[in-house]
Tab-separated table of C-alpha atoms and ligand atoms in Angstrom:
chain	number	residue	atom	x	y	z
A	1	UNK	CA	35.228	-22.592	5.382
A	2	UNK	CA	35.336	-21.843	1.384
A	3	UNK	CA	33.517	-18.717	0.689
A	4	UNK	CA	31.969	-20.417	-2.117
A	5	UNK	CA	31.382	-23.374	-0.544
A	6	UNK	CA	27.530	-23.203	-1.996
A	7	UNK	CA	28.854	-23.603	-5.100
A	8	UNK	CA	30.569	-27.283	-4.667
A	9	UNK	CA	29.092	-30.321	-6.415
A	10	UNK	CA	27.829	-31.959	-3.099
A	11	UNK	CA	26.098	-28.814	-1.974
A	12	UNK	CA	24.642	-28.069	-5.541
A	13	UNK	CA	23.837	-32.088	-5.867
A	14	UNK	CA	21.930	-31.533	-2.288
A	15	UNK	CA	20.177	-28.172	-3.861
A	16	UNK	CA	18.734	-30.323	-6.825
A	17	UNK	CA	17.358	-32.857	-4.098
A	18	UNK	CA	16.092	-30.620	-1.846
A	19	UNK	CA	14.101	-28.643	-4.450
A	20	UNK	CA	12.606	-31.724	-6.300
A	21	UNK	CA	14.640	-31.439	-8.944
A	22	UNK	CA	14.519	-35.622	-9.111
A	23	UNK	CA	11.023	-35.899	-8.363
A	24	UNK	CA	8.304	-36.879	-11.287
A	25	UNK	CA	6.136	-34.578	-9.106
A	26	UNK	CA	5.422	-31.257	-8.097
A	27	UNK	CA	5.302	-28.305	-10.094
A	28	UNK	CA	8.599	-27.087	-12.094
A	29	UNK	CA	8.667	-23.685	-11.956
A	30	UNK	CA	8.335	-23.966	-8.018
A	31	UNK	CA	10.853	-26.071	-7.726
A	32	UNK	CA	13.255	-24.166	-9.553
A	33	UNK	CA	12.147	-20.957	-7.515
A	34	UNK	CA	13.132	-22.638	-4.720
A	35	UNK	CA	15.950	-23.970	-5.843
A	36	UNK	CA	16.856	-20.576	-6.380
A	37	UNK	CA	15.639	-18.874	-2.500
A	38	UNK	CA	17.277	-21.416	-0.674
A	39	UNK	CA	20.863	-21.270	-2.794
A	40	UNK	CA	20.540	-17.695	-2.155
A	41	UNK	CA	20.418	-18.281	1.524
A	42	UNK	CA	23.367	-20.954	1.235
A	43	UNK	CA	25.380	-18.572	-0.667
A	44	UNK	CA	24.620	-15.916	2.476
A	45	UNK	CA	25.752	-18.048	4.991
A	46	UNK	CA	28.740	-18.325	2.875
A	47	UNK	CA	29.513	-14.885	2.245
A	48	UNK	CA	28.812	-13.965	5.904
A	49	UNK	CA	30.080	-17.236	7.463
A	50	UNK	CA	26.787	-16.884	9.141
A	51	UNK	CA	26.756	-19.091	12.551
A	52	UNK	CA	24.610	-21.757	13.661
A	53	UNK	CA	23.221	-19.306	16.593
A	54	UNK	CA	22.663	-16.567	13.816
A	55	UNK	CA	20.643	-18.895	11.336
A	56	UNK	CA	18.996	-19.796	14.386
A	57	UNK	CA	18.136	-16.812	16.274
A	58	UNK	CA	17.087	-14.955	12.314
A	59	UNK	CA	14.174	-17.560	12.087
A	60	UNK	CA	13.345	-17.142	15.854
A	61	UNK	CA	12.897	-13.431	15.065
A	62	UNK	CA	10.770	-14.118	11.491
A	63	UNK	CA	8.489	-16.925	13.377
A	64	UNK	CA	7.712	-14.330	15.986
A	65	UNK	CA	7.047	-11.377	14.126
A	66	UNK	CA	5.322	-12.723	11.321
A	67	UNK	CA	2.505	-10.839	12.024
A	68	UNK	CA	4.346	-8.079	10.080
A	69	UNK	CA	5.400	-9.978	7.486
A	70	UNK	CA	2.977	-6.952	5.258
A	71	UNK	CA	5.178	-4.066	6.836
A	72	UNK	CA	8.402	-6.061	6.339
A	73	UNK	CA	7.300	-6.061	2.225
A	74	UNK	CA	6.671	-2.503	2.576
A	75	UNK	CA	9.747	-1.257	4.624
A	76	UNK	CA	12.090	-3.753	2.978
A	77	UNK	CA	11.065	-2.095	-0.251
A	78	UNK	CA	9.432	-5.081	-1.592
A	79	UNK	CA	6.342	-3.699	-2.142
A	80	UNK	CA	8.120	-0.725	-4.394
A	81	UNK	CA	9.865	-3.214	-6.371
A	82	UNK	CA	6.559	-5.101	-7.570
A	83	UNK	CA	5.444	-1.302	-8.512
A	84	UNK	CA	8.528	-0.622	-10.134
A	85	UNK	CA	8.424	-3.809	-12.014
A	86	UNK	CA	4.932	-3.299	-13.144
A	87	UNK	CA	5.614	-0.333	-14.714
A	88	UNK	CA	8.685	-0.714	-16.415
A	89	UNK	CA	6.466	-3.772	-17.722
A	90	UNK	CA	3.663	-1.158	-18.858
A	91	UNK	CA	6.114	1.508	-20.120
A	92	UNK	CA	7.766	-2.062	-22.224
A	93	UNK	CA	4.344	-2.792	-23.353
A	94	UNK	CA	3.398	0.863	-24.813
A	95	UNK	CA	0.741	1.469	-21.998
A	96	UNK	CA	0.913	5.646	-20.668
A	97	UNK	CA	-1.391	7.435	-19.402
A	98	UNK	CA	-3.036	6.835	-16.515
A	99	UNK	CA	-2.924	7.123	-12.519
A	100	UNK	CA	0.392	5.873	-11.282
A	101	UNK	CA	-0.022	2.919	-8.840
A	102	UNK	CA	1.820	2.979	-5.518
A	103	UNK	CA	1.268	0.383	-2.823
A	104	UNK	CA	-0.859	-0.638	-1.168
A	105	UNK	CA	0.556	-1.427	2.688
A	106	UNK	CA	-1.307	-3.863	4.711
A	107	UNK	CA	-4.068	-1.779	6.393
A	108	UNK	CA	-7.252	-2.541	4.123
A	109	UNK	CA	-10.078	-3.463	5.411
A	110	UNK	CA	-12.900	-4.906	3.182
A	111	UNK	CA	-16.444	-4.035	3.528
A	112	UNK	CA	-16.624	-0.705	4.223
A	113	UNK	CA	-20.047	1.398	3.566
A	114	UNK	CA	-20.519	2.166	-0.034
A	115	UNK	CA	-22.641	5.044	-0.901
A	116	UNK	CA	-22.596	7.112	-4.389
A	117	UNK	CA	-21.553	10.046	-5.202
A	118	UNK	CA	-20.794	11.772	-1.451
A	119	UNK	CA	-19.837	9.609	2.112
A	120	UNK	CA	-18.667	11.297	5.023
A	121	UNK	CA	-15.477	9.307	6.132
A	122	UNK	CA	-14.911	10.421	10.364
A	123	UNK	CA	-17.020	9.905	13.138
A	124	UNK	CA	-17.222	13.080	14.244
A	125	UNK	CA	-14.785	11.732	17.197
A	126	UNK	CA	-11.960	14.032	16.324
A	127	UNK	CA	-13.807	17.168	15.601
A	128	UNK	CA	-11.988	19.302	18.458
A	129	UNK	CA	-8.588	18.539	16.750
A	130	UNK	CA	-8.801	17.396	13.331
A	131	UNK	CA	-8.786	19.489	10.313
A	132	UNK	CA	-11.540	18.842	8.132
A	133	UNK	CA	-10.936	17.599	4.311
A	134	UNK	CA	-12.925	17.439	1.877
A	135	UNK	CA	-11.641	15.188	-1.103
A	136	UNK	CA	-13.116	15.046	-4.009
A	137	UNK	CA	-12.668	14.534	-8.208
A	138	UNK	CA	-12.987	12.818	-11.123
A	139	UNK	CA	-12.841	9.451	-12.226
A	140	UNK	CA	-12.135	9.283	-15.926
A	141	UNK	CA	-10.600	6.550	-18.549
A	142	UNK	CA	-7.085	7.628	-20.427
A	143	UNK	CA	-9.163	9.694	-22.730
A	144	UNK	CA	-10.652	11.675	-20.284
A	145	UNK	CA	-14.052	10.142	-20.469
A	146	UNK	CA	-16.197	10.353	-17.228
A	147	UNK	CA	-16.230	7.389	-15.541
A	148	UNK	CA	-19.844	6.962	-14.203
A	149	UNK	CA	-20.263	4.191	-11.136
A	150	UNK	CA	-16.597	3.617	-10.888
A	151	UNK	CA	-16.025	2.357	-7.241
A	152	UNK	CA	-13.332	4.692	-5.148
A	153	UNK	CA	-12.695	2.791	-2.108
A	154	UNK	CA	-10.801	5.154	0.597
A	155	UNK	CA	-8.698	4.654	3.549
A	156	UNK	CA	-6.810	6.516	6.174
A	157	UNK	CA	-5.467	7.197	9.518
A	158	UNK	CA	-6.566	9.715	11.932
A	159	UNK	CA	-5.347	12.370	13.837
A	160	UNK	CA	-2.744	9.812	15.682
A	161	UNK	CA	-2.039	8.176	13.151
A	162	UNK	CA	-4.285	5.110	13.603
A	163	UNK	CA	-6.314	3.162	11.547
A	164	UNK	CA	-9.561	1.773	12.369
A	165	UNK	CA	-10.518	-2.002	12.997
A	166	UNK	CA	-6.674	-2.384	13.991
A	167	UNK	CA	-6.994	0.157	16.254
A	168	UNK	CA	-10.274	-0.884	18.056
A	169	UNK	CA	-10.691	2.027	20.162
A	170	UNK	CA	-12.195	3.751	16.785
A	171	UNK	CA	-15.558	3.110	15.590
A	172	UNK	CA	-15.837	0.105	13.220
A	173	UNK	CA	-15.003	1.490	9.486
A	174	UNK	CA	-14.355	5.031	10.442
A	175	UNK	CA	-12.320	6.562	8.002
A	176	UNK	CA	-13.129	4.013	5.331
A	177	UNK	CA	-15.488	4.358	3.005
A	178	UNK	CA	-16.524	3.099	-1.028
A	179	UNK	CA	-18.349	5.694	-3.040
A	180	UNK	CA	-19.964	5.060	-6.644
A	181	UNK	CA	-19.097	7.968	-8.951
A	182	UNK	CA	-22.374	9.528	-9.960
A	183	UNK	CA	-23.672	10.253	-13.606
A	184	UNK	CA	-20.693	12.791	-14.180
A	185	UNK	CA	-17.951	10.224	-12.654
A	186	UNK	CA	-17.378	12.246	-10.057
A	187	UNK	CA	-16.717	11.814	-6.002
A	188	UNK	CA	-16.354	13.630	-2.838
A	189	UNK	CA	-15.932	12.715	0.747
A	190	UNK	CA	-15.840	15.010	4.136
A	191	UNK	CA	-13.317	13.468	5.754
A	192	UNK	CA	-10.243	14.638	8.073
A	193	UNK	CA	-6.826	15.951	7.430
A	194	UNK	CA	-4.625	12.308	7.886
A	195	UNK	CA	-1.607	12.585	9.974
A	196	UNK	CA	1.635	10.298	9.428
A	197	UNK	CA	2.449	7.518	11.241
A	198	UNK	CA	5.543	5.017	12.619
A	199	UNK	CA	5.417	0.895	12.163
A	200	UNK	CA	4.286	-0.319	15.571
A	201	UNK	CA	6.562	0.033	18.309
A	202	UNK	CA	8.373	-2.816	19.690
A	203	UNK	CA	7.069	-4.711	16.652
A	204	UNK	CA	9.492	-6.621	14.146
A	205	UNK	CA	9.774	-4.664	11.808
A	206	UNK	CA	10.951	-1.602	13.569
A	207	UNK	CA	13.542	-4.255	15.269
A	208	UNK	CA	14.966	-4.147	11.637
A	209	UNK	CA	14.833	-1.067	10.628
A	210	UNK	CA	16.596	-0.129	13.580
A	211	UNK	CA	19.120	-2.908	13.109
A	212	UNK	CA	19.857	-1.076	9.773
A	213	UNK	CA	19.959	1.984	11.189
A	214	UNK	CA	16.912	3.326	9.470
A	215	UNK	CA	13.975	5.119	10.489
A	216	UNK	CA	10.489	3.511	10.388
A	217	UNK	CA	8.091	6.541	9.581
A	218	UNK	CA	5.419	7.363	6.663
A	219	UNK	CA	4.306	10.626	5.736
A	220	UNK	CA	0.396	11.027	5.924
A	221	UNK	CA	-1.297	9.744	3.002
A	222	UNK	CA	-4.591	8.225	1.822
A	223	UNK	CA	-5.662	4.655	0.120
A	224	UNK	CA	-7.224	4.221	-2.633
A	225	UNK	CA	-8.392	1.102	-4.497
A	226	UNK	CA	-10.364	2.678	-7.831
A	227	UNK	CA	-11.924	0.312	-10.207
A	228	UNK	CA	-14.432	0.511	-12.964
A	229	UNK	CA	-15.880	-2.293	-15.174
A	230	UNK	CA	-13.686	-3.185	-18.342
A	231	UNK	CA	-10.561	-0.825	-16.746
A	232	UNK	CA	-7.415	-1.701	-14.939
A	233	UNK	CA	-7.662	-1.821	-11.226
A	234	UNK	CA	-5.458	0.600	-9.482
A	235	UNK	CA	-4.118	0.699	-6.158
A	236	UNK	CA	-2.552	3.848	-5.032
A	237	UNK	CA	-2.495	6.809	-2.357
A	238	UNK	CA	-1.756	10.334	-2.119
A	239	UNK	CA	0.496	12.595	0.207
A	240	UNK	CA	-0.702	15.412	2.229
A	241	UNK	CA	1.907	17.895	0.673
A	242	UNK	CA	4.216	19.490	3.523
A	243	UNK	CA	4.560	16.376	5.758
A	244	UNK	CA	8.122	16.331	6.752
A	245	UNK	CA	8.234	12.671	5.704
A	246	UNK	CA	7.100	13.395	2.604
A	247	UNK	CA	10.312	12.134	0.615
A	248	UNK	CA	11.645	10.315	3.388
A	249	UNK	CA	8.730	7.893	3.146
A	250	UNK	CA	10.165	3.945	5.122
A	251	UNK	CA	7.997	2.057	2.491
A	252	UNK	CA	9.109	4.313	-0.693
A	253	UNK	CA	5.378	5.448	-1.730
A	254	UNK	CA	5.595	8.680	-2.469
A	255	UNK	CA	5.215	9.651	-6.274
A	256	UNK	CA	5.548	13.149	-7.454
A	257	UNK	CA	2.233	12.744	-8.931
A	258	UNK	CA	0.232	11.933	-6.287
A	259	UNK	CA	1.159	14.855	-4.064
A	260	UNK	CA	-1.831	17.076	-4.908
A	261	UNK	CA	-1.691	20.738	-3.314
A	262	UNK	CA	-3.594	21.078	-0.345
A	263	UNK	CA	-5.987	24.231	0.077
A	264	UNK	CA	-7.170	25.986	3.121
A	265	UNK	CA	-9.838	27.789	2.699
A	266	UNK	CA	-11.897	29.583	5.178
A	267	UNK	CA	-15.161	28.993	3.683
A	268	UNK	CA	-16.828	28.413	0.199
A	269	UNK	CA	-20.231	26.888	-1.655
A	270	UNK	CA	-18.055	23.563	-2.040
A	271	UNK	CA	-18.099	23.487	2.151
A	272	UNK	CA	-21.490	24.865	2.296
A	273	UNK	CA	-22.434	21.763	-0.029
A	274	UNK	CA	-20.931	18.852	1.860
A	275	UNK	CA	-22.253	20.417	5.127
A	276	UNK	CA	-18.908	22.186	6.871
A	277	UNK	CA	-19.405	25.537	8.345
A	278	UNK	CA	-15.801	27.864	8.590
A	279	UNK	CA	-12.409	26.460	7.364
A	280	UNK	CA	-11.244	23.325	5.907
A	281	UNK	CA	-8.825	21.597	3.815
A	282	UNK	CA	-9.695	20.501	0.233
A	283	UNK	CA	-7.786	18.112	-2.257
A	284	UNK	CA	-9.195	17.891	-5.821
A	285	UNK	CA	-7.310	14.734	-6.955
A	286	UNK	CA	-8.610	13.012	-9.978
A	287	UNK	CA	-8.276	9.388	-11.125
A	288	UNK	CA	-7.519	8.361	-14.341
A	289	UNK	CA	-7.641	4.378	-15.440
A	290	UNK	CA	-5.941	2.456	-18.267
A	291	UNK	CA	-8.181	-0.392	-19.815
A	292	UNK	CA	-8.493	-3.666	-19.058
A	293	UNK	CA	-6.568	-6.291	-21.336
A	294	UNK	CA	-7.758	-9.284	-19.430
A	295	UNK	CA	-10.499	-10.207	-16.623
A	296	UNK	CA	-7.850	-10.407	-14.146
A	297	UNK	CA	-6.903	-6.948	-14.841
A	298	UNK	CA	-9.830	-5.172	-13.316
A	299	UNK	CA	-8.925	-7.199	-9.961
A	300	UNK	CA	-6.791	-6.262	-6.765
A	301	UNK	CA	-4.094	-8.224	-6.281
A	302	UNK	CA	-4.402	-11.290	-3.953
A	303	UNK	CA	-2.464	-10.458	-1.042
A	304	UNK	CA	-4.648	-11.291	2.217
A	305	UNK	CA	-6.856	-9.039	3.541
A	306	UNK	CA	-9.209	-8.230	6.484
A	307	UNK	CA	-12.883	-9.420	5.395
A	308	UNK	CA	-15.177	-8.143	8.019
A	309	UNK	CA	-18.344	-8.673	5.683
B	1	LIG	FE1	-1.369	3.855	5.315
C-alpha cells in the first residue's frame, strides 16, 4: 500500500462525499471540519499502515472508556492547548493583566452551598489526618479595584485524593463550596490541605498513558471558577507548592503563577477568626479579572457538567 494513498483522487473524491461536501444541506464549516478529522485519520492509517484489527480494536477501547473522554482532554494535553490558544489570542488582542486561566479537569460539580464572605469547605471527617487550610484573598478587577459579591466557587480533593459526589463515600458537596466576596471583595474558607492524585486505576485513560509510557499523576491543587458581573469568567487552580508533581503535572496545569507559598503557622488572630485552635496552613491567593467584552464572556465554558441542583 502507497503511503499516501489518502491523498489519491478516489480517496479524496470519497472524502468530499463523505463529509457533505455535495450536499445543499448541512452546515459548511462542519462539514469541512470533518472533512478535515476523518482525512487525518485516513492519512494515519496510511502512515502507520494501521490494520483492520488495530482500527478495530482503537474504537473498541474509545467506546468503552468513554467515560473518560474529560481525563483523555486533560492528559492528552488537549485541555492545555485550548488554554494556550486562548491566550496567545488575548496576548494578540492587547489584553494583560489578569489571573492566568488553567483548566479546568472534569471534576465540577454544580450546586454547591454558597455563602458570603467565609464557608468552611471539610466535614470535619478528616480532622485526625488532614492539615487544616485556610484560603483566603482578594477578588479585584485589572486595576486593582475590590471586587464586592464576586462569586469564588472552590473545589478539591481530600486527604486521598478523592473528590466528593464521585467518590460517594464523602458527604455530598464536601470540599466544595461558592462564597460571595463581601463589601471589601474579599474571601476566606477553612478548608484542608489537598493531596495529589492518579487518573483512576484500570480506567482508559491510564491504559494510554501507560501505552505511551507516561505517568498519570497530578500534583495537589484547588478549582476555582471566579466570576463577577460585567468581568471575564475565569477558570483556574492553584498548586500546593512542594508537591513532588508539581512540574510533572499529566494534564500540564501548573503555572508559575498560581503556585502561591504555603505558610505554617502555629497559631495567629487569622486562625482564631475562622475558628482553628493550634497550627494550620494558610494560602493568601488573590484573584484578579479582565473585563468582559461580550455577554458570553462572563460565562464558563460549555463542557458538560454534574448538575445536582
Ligand atoms: Fe482536580
Amino acid at each position: 500500500m502507497t503511503v499516501n494513498f489518502a491523498s489519491t483522487p478516489e480517496v479524496q473524491n470519497l472524502l468530499a462525499k463523505l463529509s457533505g461536501q455535495d450536499q445543499s444541506g448541512g452546515d459548511a464549516r462542519m462539514k469541512a471540519i470533518v472533512r478535515r478529522i476523518v482525512g487525518d485519520l485516513f492519512a494515519t492509517i496510511d502512515e502507520f499502515n494501521v490494520s483492520d484489527d488495530e482500527f478495530w480494536a482503537a474504537l473498541n477501547y474509545a467506546s468503552a472508556g468513554a467515560q473518560e473522554f474529560g481525563l483523555w482532554a486533560a492528559g492528552l494535553g488537549v485541555e492545555r492547548y485550548l488554554d494556550m490558544r486562548a491566550d496567545a489570542a488575548d496576548a494578540a488582542a492587547g489584553i494583560t493583566g489578569g489571573t492566568p486561566r488553567t483548566i479546568e479537569g472534569p471534576l465540577y460539580v454544580a450546586g454547591a452551598p454558597e455563602t458570603t464572605g467565609f464557608a468552611r469547605m471539610d466535614d470535619g471527617s478528616e480532622d485526625d489526618k488532614a492539615e487544616i487550610l485556610i484560603l483566603h484573598g482578594q477578588v479585584r478587577d485589572v486595576n486593582g479595584t475590590p471586587l464586592a459579591g464576586a462569586k469564588v466557587e472552590i473545589w478539591q480533593a481530600n486527604t486521598l485524593g478523592n473528590y466528593s459526589y464521585f467518590d460517594k463515600s464523602q458527604s455530598d458537596y464536601n470540599l466544595r463550596r461558592t462564597v460571595l466576596t463581601d463589601a471589601e471583595g474579599r474571601y476566606a474558607v477553612r478548608s484542608i490541605v489537598p493531596v495529589g492524585y492518579a487518573c483512576p486505576p484500570g480506567g482508559s485513560t491510564e491504559g494510554i498513558l501507560d501505552a505511551i509510557g507516561r505517568h498519570g499523576n497530578r500534583p495537589a491543587h484547588i478549582h476555582f471558577f471566579v466570576s463577577a458581573d460585567d468581568h471575564r469568567h475565569l477558570t483556574t487552580q492553584i498548586n500546593i507548592d512542594g508537591d513532588p508533581y508539581l512540574h510533572d503535572d499529566f494534564a500540564y496545569a501548573t503555572r508559575d503563577e498560581l503556585i502561591p507559598p504555603v505558610n505554617h503557622v502555629e497559631n495567629s488572630n487569622l486562625g482564631t477568626k475562622y475558628g482553628v485552635e493550634g497550627p494550620f496552613a494558610e494560602i493568601e491567593f488573590d484573584f484578579d479579572l479582565n473585563p468582559a467584552k461580550a455577554a458570553s464572556d462572563e460565562e464558563a465554558s460549555s463542557r458538560a457538567r454534574v448538575l445536582t441542583a
